Short mmCIF file of C-alpha atoms and ligand atoms in Angstrom, two decimals:
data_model
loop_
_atom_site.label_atom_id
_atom_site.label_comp_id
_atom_site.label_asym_id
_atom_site.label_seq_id
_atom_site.Cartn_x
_atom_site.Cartn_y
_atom_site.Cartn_z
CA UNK A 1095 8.78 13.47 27.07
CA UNK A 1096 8.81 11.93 23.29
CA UNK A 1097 6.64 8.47 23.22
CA UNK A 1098 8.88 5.80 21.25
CA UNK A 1099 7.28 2.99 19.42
CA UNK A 1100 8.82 -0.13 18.37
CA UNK A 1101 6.35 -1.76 15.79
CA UNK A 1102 6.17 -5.04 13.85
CA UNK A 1103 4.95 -5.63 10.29
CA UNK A 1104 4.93 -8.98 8.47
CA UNK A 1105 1.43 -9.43 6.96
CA UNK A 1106 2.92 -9.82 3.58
CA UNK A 1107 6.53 -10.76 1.94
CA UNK A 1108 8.07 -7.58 3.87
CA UNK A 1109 9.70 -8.57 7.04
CA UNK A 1110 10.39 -5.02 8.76
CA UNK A 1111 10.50 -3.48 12.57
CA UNK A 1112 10.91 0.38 13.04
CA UNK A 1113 10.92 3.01 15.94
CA UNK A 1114 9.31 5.74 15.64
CA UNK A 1115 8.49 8.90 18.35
CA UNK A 1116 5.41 10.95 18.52
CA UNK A 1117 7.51 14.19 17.78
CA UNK A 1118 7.78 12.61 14.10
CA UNK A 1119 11.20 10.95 13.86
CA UNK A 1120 12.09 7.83 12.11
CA UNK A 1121 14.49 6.26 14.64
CA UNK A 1122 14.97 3.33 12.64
CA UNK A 1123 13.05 1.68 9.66
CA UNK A 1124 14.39 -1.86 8.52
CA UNK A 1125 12.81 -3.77 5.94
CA UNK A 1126 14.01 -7.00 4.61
CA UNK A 1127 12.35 -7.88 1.52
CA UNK A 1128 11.67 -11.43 1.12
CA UNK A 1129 13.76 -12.65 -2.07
CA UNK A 1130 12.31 -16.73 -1.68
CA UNK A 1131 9.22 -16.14 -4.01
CA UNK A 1132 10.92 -14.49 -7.28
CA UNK A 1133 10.99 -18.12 -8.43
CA UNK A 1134 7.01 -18.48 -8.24
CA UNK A 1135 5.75 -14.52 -9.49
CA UNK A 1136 3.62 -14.20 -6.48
CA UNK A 1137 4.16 -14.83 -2.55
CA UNK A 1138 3.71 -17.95 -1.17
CA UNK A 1139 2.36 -17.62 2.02
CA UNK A 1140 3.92 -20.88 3.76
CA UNK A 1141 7.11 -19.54 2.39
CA UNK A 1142 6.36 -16.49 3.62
CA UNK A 1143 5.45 -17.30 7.04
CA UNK A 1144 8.95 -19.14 7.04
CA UNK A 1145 10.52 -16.48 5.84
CA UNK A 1146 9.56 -14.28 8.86
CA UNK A 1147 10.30 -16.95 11.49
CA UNK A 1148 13.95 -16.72 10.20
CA UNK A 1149 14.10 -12.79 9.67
CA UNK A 1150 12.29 -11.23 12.68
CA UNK A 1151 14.96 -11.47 15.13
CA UNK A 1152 17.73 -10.03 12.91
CA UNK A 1153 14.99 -7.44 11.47
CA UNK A 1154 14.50 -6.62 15.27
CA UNK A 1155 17.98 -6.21 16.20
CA UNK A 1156 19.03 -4.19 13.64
CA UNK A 1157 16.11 -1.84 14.32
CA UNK A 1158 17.22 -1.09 18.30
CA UNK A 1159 20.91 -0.97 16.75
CA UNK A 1160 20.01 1.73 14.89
CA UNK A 1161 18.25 3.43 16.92
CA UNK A 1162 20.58 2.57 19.70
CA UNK A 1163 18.14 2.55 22.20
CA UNK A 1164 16.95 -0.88 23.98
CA UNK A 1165 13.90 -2.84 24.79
CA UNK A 1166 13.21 -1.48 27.96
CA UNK A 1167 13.20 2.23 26.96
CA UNK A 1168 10.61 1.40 24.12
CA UNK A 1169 6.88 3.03 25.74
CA UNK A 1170 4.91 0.81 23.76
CA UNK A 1171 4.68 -2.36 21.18
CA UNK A 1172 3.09 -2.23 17.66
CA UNK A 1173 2.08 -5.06 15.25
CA UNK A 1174 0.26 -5.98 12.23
CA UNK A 1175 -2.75 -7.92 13.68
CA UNK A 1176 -4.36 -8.32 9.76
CA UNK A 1177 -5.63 -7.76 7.39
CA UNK A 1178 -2.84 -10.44 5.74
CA UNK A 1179 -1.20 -13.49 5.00
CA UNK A 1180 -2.48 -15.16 8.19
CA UNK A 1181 1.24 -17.37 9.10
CA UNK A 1182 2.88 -14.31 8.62
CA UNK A 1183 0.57 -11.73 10.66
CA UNK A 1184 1.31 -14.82 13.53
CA UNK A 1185 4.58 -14.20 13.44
CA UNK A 1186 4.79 -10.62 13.84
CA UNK A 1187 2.14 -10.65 16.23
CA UNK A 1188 3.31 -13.06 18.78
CA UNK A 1189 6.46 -11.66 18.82
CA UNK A 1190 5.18 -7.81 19.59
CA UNK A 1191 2.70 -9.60 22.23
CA UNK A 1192 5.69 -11.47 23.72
CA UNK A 1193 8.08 -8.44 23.57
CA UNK A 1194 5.56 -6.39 25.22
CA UNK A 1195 4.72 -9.15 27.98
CA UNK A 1196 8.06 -9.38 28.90
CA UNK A 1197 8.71 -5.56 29.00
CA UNK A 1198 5.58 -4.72 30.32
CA UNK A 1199 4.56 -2.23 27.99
CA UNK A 1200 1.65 -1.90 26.65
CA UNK A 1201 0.29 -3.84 22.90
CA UNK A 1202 -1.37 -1.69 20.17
CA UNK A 1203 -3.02 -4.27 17.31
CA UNK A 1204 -2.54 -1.93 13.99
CA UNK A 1205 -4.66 -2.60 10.75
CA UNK A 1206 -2.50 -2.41 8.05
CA UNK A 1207 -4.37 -0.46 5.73
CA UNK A 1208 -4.72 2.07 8.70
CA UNK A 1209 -0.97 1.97 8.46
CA UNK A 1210 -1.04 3.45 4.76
CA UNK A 1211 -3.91 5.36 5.55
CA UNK A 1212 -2.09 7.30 8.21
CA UNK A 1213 1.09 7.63 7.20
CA UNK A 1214 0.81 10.48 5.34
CA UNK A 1215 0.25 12.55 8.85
CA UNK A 1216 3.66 11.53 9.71
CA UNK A 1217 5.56 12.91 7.16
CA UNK A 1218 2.90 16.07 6.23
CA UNK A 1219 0.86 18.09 8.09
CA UNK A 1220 -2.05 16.73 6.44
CA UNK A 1221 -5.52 17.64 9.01
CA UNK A 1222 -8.40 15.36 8.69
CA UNK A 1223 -10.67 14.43 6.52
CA UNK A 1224 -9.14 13.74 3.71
CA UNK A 1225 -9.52 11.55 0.45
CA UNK A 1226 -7.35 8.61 0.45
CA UNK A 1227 -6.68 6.40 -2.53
CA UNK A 1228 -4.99 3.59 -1.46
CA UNK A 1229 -3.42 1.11 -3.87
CA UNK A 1230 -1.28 -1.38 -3.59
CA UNK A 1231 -0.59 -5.13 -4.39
CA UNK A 1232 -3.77 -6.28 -2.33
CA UNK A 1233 -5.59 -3.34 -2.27
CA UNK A 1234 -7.46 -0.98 -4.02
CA UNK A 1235 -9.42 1.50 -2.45
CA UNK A 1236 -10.88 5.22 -2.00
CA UNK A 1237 -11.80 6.06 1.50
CA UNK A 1238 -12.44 9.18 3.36
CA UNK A 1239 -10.47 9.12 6.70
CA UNK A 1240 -11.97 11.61 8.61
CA UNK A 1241 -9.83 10.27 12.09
CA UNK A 1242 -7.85 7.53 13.15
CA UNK A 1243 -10.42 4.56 13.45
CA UNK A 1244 -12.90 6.43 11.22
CA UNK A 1245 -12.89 5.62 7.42
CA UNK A 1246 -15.70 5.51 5.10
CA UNK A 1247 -15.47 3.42 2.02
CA UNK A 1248 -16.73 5.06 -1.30
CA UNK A 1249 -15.50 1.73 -3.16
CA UNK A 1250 -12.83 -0.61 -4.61
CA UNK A 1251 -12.13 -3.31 -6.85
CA UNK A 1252 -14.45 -5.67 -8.06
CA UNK A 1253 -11.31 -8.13 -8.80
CA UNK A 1254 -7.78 -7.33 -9.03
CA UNK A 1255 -6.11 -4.73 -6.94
CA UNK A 1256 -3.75 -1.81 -9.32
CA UNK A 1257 -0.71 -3.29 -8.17
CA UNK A 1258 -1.80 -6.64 -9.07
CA UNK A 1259 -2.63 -5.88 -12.36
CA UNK A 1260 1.19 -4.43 -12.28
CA UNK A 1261 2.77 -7.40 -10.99
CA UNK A 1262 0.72 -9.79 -13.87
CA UNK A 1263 1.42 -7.58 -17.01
CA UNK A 1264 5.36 -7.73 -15.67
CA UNK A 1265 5.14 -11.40 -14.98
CA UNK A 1266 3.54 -12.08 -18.64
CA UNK A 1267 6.32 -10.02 -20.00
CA UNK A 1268 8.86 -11.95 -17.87
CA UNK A 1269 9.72 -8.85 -16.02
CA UNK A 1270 10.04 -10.87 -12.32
CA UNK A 1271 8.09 -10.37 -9.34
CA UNK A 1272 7.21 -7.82 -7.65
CA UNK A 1273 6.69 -6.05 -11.26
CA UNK A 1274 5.30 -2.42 -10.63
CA UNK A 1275 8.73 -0.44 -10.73
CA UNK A 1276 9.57 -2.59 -13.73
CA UNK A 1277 6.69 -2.26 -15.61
CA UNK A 1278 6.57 1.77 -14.74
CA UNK A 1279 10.32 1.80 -15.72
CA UNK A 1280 9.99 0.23 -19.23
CA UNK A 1281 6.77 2.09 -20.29
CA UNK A 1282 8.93 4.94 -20.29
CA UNK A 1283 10.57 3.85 -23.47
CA UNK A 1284 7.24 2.83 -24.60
CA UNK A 1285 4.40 4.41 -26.54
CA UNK A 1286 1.08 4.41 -24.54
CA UNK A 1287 -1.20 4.71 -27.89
CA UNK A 1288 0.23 1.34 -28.80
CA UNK A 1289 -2.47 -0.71 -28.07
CA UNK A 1290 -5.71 0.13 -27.53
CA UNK A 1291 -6.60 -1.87 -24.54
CA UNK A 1292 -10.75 -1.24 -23.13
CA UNK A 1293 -11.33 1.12 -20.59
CA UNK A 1294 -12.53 -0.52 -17.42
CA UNK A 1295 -15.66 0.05 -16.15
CA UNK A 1296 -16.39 2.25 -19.78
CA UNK A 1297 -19.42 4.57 -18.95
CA UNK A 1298 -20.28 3.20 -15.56
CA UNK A 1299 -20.62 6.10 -12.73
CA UNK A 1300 -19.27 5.61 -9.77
CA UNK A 1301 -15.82 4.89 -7.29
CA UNK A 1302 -15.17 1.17 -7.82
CA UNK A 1303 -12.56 -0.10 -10.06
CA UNK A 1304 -11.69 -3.57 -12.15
CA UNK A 1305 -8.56 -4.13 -13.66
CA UNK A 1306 -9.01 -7.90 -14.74
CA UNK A 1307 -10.09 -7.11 -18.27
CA UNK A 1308 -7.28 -5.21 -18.72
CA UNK A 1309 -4.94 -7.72 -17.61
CA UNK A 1310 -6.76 -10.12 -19.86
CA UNK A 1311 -6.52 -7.58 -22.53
CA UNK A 1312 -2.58 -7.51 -22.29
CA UNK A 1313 -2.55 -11.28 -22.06
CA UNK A 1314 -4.23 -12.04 -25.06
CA UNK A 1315 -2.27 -9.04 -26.99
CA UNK A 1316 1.37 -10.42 -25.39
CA UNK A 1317 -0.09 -13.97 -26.86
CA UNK A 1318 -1.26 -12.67 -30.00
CA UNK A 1319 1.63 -10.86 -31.22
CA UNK A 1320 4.41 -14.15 -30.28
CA UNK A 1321 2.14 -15.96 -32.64
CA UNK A 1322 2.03 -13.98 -35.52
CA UNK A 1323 5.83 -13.25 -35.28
CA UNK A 1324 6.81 -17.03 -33.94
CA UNK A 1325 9.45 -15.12 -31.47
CA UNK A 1326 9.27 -13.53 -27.97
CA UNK A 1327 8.66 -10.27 -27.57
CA UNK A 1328 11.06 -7.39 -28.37
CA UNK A 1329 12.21 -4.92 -25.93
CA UNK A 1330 10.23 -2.30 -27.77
CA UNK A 1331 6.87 -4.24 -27.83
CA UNK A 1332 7.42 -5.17 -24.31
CA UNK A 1333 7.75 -1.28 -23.63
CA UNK A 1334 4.68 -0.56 -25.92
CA UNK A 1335 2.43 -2.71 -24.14
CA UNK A 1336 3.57 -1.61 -20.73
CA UNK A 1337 2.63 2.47 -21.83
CA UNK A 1338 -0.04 1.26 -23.21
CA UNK A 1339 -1.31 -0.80 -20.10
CA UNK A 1340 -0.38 1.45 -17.84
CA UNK A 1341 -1.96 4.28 -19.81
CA UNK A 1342 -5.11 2.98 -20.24
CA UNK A 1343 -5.27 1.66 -15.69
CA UNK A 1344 -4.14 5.58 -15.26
CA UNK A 1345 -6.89 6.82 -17.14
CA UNK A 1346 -9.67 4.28 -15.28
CA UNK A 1347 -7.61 5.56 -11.62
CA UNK A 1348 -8.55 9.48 -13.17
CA UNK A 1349 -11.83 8.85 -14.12
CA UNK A 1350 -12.47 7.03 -10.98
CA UNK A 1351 -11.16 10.12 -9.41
CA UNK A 1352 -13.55 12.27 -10.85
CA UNK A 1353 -16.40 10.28 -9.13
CA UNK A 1354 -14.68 9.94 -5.49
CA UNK A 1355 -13.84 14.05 -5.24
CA UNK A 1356 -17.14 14.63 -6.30
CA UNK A 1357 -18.43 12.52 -2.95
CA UNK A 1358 -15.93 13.86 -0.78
CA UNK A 1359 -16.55 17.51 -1.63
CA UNK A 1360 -20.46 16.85 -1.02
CA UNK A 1361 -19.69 15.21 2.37
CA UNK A 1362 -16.61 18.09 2.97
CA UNK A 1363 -16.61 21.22 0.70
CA UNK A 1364 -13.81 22.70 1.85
CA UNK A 1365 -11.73 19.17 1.95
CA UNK A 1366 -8.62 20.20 0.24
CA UNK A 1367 -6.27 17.23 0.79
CA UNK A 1368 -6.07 14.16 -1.69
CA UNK A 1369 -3.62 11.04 -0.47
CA UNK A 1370 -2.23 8.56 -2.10
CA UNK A 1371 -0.71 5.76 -0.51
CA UNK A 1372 0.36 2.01 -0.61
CA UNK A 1373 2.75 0.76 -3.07
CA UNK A 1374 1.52 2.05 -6.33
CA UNK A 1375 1.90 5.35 -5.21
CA UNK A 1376 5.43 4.98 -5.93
CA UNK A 1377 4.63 5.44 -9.51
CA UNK A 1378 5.51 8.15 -11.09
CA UNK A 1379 3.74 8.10 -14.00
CA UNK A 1380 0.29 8.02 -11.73
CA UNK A 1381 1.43 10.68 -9.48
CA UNK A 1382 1.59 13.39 -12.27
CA UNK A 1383 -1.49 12.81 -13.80
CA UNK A 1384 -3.24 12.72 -10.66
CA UNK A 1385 -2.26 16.20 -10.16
CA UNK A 1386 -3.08 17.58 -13.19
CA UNK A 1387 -6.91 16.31 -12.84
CA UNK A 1388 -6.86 17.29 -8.79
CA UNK A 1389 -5.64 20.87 -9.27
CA UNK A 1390 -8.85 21.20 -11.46
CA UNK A 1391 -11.31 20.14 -8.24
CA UNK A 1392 -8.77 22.46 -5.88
CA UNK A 1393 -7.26 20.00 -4.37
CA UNK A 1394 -3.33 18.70 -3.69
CA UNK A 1395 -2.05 15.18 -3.81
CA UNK A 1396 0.00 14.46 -0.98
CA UNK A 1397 1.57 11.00 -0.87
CA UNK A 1398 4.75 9.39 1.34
CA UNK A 1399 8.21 9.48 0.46
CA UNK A 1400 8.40 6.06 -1.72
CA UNK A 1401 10.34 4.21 1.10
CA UNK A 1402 7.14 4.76 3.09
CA UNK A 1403 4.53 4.07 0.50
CA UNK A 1404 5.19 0.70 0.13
CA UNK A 1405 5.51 -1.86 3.23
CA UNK A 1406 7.44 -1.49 5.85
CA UNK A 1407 6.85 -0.62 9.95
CA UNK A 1408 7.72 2.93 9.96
CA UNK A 1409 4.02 3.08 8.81
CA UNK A 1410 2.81 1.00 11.48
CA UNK A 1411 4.47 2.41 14.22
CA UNK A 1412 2.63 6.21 13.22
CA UNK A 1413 -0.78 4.53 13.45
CA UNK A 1414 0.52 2.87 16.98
CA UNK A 1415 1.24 6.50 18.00
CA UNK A 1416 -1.84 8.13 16.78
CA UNK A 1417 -3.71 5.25 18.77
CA UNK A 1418 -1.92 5.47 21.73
CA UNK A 1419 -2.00 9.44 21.55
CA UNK A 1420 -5.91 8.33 21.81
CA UNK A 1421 -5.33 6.09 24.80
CA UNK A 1422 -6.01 3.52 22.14
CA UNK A 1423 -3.81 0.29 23.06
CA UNK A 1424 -5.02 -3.28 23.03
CA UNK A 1425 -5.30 -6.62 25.39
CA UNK A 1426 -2.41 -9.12 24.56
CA UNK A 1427 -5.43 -10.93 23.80
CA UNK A 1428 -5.94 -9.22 20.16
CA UNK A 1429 -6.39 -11.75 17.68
CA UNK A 1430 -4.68 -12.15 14.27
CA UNK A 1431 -6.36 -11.74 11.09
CA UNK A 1432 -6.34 -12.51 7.59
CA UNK A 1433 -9.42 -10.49 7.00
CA UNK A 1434 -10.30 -6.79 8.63
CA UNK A 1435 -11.64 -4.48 6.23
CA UNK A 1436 -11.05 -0.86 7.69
CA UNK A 1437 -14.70 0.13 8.18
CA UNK A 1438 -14.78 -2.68 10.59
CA UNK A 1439 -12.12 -0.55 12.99
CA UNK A 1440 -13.89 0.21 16.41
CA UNK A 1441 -14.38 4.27 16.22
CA UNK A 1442 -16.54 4.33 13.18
O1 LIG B 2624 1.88 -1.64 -0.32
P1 LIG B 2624 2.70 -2.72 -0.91
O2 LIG B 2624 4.20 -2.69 -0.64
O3 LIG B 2624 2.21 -4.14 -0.51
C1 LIG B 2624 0.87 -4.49 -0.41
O4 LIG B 2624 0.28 -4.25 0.69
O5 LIG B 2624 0.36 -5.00 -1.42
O6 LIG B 2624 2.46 -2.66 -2.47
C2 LIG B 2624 3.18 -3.49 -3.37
C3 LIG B 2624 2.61 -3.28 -4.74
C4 LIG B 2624 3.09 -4.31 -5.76
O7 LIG B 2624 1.99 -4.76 -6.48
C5 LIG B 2624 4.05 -3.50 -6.62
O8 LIG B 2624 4.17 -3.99 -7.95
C6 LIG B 2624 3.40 -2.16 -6.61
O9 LIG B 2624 2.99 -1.99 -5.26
N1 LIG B 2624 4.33 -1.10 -7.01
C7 LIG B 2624 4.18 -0.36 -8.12
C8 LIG B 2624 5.31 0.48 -8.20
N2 LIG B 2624 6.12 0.21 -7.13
C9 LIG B 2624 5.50 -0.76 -6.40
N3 LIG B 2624 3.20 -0.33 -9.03
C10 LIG B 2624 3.31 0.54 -10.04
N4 LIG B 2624 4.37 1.37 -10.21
C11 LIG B 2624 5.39 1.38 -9.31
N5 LIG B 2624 6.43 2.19 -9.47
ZN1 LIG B 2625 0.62 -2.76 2.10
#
């Protein structure tokens, strides 16, 4: 009999439910993007928390809709316990505790980033370990996942996260919030030898990453060039500086690369699988390159269709299922929280 999962995720400015079934099939996946914090270029979390209080029920409903199943033939109840925005993770956690409570099912507490991390296996058939980049707007990671619960850090970013350092460049250039796409979309008409912005990290070994030189680097250039022409930016020097930014944070992710294969293929020779995942992935741009420096370590980038890469529950509800495949499911007692790095998940 197929296992259906309903899960919850709101630990950021995403307000999404899914169901999902442990024979790999997207029942439903609804995702309501929270439009309130365009005005301030970055989420406001009491805004956001609001934002979720209003959405979740209509989020919810639509999800069983399509699905057209009901509450009572759902086997078990997923939710963002953390890491994230802590009103927010509340919200979506209460209401999965309450839904299973009153259902009787049982509650699985899902780490985000385990969400990303996993949901590779539910669209490929990836085997574990692998290497996982994961990069998105708060994180900024390599990791080897060698099971579900088991994840070894090889390091991350000193400051900003990649997809930060997207969203500032975009808001500098007046591109709006969230600014990834944008920026990704724009540097296509660009040149990327425009500017010669630093390399991060320049010479230093190693798989951790910092991106807020960079961004300082494209702030003072934005600044520098109004003031010698006394006039915004034109669409072509926007474009140049976003090639040229987002050259320059490719070529730190590649060299970073280099380092993190070369751990993972001590730890796992024959390791073969390299995924990328959280928002960023959706870039383009990133993708290609990365598999033009894997193929020359043997290895294949596998990332999530883009609808799954960045947040929504679909993701969520896999990890539920490969917990409760594990007999993994938690006391209604699970706290929320707004920090739970993944090496701190109880299989290790
Ligand atoms: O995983 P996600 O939806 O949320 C977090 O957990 O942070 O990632 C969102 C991040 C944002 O910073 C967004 O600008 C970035 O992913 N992003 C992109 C692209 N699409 C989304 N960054 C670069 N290029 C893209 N095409
Ligand atoms: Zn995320």
């Amino acid at each position: 009999m197929t296992i259906k999962i309903l899960a919850i995720e709101t630990s950021c400015d995403e307000t999404a439910a899914a169901i999902v079934t442990d024979d790999k099939k997207i029942l439903s996946n609804i995702v309501w993007s929270q439009t309130e914090h365009e005005a301030y270029g970055g989420v406001v979390p009491e805004i956001a928390a609001r934002a979720h209080m209003e959405h979740i029920e209509l989020v919810l409903k639509r999800a069983l809709n399509e699905a057209d199943i009901s509450l009572s033939e759902i086997d078990a109840v997923a939710a963002t316990t953390g890491p994230g925005l802590i009103g927010g993770v509340i919200v979506g956690t209460m209401t999965a505790k309450a839904i299973a409570s009153v259902q009787q099912k049982p509650f699985i507490a899902v780490n985000h980033l385990e969400g990303h991390a996993l949901t590779v296996r539910l669209t490929h058939d990836v085997p574990f370990p692998y290497l996982l980049l994961l990069v998105s707007g708060g994180h900024c990671q390599f990791l080897i996942v060698s099971g579900v619960g088991k994840y070894q850090k090889l390091g991350g970013t000193l400051d900003d996260a990649l997809g930060e350092a997207f969203d500032k460049t975009a808001k500098m250039l007046g591109l709006g919030y969230p600014g990834g796409a944008a920026v990704e979309n724009l540097a296509k008409n660009g040149n990327p030898l425009a500017y010669n912005f630093p390399l991060p990290l320049s010479g230093r070994a190693g798989c951790d990453f910092s991106f807020s030189g960079l961004k300082t680097a494209v702030r003072l250039k934005t600044e520098e060039i109004k003031n010698v022409q006394n006039a915004e930016l034109s669409d072509e020097q926007k474009a140049d500086i976003c090639a040229s930014f987002q050259y320059t944070a490719t070529k730190s992710v590649l060299e970073r690369t280099q380092y993190a294969v070369n751990r993972f293929k001590t730890q796992y020779p024959q390791g073969r699988h390299f995924v990328l995942a959280g928002g960023v992935a959706a870039n383009q741009y990133i993708r290609n390159q990365l598999i033009s420096t894997l193929i020359q370590h043997d290895m294949e980038l596998v990332a999530p269709p883009i609808k799954l890469c960045t947040d929504n529950a679909a993701m969520i509800a896999w990890a539920g299922i490969e917990r409760f495949n594990l007999g993994l499911t938690d006391s209604l007692d699970a706290e929320p929280r707004a920090r739970w790095p993944l090496t701190e998940l109880s299989l290790q």
